[in-house]
Short mmCIF file of C-alpha atoms in Angstrom, two decimals:
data_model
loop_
_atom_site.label_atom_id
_atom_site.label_comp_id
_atom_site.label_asym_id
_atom_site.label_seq_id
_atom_site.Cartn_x
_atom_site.Cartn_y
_atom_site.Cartn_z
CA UNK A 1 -49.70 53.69 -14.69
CA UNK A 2 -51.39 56.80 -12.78
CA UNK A 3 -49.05 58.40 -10.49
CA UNK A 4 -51.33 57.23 -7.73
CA UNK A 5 -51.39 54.15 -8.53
CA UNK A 6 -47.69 54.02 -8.63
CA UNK A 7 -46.98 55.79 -5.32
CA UNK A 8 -49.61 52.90 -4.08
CA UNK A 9 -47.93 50.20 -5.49
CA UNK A 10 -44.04 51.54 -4.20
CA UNK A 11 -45.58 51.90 -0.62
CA UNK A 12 -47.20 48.14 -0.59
CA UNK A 13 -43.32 46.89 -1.61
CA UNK A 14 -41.66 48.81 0.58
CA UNK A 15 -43.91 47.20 3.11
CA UNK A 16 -43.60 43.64 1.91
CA UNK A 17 -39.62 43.85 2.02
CA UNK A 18 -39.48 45.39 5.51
CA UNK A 19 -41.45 43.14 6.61
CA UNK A 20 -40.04 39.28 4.65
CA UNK A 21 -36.25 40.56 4.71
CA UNK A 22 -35.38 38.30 8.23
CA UNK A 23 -36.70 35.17 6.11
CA UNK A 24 -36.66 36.23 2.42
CA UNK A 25 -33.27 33.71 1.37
CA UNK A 26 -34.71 30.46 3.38
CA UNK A 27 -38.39 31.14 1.32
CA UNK A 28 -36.70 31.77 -1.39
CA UNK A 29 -34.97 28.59 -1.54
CA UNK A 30 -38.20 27.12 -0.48
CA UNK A 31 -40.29 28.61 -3.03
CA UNK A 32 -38.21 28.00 -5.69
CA UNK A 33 -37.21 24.71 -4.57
CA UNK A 34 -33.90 25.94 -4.14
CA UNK A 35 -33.54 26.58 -7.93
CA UNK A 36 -32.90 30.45 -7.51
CA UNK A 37 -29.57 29.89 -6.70
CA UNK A 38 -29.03 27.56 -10.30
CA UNK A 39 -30.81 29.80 -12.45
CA UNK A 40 -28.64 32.74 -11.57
CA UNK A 41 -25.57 30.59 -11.88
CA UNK A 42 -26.30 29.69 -15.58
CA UNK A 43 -27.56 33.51 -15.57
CA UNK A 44 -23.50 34.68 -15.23
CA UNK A 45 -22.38 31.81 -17.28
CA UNK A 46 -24.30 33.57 -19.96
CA UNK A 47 -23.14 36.74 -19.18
CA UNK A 48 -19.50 36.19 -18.89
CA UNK A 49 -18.60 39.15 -17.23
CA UNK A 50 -14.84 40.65 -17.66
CA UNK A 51 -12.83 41.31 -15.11
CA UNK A 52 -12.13 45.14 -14.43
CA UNK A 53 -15.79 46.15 -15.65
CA UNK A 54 -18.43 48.18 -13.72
CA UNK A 55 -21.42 46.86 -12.45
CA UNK A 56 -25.42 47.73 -10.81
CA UNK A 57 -26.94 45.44 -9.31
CA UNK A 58 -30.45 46.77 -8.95
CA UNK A 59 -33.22 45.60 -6.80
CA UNK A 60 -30.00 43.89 -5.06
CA UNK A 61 -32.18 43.01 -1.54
CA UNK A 62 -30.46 40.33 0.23
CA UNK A 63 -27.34 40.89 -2.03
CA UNK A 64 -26.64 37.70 -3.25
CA UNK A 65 -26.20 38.80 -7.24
CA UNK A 66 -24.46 41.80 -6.06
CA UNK A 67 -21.35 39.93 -4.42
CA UNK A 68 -21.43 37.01 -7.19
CA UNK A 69 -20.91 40.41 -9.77
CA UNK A 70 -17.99 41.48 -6.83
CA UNK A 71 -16.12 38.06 -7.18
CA UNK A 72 -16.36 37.91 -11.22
CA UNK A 73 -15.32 41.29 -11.66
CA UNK A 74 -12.14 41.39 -9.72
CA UNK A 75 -10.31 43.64 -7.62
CA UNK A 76 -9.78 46.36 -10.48
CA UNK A 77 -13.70 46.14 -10.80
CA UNK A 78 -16.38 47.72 -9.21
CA UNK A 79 -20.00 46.30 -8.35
CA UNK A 80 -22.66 48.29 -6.72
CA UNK A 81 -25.86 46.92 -5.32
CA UNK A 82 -29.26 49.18 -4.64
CA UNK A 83 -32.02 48.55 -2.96
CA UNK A 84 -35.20 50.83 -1.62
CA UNK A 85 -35.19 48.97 1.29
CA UNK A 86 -32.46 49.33 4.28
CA UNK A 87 -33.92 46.00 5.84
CA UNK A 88 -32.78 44.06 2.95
CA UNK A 89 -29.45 46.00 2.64
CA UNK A 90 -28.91 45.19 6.43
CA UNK A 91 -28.65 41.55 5.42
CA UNK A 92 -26.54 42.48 2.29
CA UNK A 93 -24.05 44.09 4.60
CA UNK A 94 -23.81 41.47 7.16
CA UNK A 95 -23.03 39.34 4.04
CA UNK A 96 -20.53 41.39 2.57
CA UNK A 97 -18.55 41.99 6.10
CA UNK A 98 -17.94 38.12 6.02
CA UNK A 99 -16.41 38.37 2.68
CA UNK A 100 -12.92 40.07 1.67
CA UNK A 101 -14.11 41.60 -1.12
CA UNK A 102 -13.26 45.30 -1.49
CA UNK A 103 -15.33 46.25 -4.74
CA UNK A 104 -18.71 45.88 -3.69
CA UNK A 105 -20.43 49.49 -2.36
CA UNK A 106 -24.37 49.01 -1.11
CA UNK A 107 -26.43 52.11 -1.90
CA UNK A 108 -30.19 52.52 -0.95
CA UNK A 109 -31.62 54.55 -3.90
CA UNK A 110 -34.91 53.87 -5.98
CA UNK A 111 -34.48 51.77 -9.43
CA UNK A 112 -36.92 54.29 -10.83
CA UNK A 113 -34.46 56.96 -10.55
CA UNK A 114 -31.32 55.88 -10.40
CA UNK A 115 -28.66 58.60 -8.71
CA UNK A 116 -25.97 57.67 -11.42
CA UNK A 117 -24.39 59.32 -13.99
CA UNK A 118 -25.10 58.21 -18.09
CA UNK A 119 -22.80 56.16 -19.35
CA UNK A 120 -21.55 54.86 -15.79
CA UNK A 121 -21.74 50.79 -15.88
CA UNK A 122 -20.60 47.99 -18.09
CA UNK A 123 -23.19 45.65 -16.59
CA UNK A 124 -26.68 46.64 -15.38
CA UNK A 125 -28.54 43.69 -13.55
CA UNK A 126 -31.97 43.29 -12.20
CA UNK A 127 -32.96 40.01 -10.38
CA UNK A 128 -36.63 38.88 -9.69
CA UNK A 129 -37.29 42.65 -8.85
CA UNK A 130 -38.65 44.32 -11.57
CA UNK A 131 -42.13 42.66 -11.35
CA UNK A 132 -42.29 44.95 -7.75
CA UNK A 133 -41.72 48.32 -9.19
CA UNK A 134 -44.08 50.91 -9.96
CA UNK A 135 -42.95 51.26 -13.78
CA UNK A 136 -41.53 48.58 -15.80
CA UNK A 137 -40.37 50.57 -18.78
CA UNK A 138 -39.12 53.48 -16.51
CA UNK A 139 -36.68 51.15 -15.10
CA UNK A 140 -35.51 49.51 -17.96
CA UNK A 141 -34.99 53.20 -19.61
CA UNK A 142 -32.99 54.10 -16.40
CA UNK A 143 -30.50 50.76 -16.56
CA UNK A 144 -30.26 51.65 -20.90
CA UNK A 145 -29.35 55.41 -19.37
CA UNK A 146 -26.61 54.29 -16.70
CA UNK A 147 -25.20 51.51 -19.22
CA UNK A 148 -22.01 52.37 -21.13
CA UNK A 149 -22.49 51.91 -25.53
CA UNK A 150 -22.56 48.36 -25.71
CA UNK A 151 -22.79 47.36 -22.00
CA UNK A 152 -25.10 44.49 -20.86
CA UNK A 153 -28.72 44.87 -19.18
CA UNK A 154 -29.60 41.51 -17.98
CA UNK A 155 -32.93 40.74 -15.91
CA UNK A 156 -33.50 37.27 -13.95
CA UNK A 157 -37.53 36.94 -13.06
CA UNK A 158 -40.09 34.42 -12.72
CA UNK A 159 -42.08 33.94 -16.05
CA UNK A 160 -45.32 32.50 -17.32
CA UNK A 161 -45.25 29.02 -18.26
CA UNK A 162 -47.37 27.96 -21.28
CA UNK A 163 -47.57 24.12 -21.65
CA UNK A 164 -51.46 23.45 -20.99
CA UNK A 165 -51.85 21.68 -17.11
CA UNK A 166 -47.97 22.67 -16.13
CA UNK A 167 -49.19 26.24 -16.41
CA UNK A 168 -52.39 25.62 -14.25
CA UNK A 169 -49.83 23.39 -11.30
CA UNK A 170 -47.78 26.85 -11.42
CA UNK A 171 -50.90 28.85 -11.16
CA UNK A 172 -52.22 26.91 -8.59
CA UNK A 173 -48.88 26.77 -6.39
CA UNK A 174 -48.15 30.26 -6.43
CA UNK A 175 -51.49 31.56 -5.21
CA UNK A 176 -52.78 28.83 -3.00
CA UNK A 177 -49.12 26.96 -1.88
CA UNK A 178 -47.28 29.93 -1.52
CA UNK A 179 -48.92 32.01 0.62
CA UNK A 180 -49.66 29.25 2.61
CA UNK A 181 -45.55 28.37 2.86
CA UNK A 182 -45.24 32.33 3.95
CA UNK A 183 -47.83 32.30 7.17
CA UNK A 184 -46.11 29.12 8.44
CA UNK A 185 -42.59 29.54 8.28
CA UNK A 186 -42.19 33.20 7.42
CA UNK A 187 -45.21 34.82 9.76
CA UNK A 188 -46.10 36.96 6.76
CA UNK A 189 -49.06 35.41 4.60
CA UNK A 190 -50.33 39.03 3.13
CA UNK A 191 -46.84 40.22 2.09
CA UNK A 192 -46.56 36.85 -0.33
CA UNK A 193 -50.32 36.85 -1.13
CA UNK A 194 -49.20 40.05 -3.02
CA UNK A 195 -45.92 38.33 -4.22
CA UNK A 196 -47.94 35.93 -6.16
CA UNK A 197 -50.23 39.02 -7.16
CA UNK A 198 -46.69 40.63 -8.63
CA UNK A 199 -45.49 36.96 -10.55
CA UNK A 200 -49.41 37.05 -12.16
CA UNK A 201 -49.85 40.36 -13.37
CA UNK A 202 -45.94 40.38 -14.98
CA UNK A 203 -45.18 40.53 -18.21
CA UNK A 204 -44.30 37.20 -20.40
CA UNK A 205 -41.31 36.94 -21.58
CA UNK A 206 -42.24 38.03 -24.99
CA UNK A 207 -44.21 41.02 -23.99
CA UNK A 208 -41.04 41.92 -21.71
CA UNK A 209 -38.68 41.81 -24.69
CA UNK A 210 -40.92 44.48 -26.41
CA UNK A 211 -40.29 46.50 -23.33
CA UNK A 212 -36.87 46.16 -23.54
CA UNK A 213 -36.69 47.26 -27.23
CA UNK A 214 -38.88 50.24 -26.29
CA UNK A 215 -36.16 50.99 -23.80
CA UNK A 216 -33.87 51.00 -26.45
CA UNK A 217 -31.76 48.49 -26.57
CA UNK A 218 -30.37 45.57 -29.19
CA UNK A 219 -29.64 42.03 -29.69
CA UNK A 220 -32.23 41.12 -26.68
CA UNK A 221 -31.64 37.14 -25.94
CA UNK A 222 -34.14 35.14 -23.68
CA UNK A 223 -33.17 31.94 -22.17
CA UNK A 224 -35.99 30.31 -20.22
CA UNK A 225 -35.92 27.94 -17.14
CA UNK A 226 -37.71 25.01 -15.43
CA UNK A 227 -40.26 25.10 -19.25
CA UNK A 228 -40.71 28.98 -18.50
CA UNK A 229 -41.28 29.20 -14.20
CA UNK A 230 -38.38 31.60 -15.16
CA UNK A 231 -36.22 33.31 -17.97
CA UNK A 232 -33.25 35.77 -18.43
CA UNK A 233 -33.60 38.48 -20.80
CA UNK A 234 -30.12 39.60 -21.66
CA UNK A 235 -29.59 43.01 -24.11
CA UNK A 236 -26.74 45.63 -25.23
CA UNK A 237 -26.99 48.86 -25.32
#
């Protein structure tokens, strides 16, 4: 992607999740029917995460993967959660304060550039935010960089359905339902105009296992949800 076109596209996110971050959990559970929440339940059930390990949450926004990675990690672990927008991290502070977890730092930072060190993280974790950044690859390359040999990158989005009709209903709800949900009970019908603009243009989940090999890792596993409205692509370094 021209660098334009990239600055273009970080500046109309960075809008978006100023602007949604007040109402972004209650439409998410809308949108999604409240299935979010199960899909990235049976997400850490596949990833099985040890306690005493590292972790980066990336994309974290409202934080919600972030402290789940806090709690399954342990006291002797250590999670951190980034996000580009201090909006969003607002709301994944307030969340944190009413927990006693101790492990979890929140960092705003850019997932295209991570300010970590190689080799840092047994667990690197992106969920339903890598369809918003500029570069797919580039942020793929940057969790394979940060990841310990033989850590875990693991990415929760929403996918592409392919059954003929089921794919035109999903189609058809996220650019003419959704938007609609946004203006009414979120105020904000541009910002997820251009959320269903992100969910169309992304990647299936085949194509996005290519980019993951490209990246450079191994052994990548995709598990798909709801016949494909979502999948979890899960690799080692």
């Amino acid at each position: 992607m021209p660098i334009d076109e990239m600055n273009s596209k970080h500046d109309k996110v960075h809008h978006v999740f100023q602007t949604i971050y007040k109402k972004y959990d209650f439409m998410n559970s809308l949108i999604s029917f409240n299935r979010h929440k199960s899909w990235r339940k049976r997400t850490m059930q596949l990833m099985n995460v040890k306690k005493g390990r590292s972790a980066i949450d990336l994309c974290c926004g409202t934080g919600d993967w972030t402290l789940a990675l806090g709690e399954s990690v342990g006291p002797n672990g250590h999670v951190v959660g980034l996000d580009f927008s201090d909006n969003m991290l607002e709301v994944a502070k307030m969340k944190l304060n009413e927990t006693n977890l101790q492990n979890v730092e929140l960092t705003q930072g850019d997932a295209m550039s991570l300010p970590f060190d190689d080799n840092s993280f047994d667990y690197a974790t992106i969920g339903f935010g890598l369809r918003n950044v500029p570069d797919y690859l580039t942020v793929l390359k940057e969790m394979f960089r940060v990841l310990k040999p033989g850590g875990m990158a693991v990415c929760l989005e929403t996918s592409q359905p392919t059954l003929p009709v089921y794919k035109q209903m999903y189609f058809f709800y996220f650019k003419n339902i959704m938007p609609i949900l946004g203006k009414i009970f979120a105020g904000s019908y541009k910002e997820y105009v251009w959320l269903n603009e992100s969910t169309q243009n992304f990647p299936n989940k085949q194509k996005l296992a290519e980019l993951f090999k490209e990246a450079g890792f191994r052994d990548v596993e995709i598990t798909s949800f709801m016949g494909g409205i979502a999948a979890v692509h899960k690799a080692k370094k």
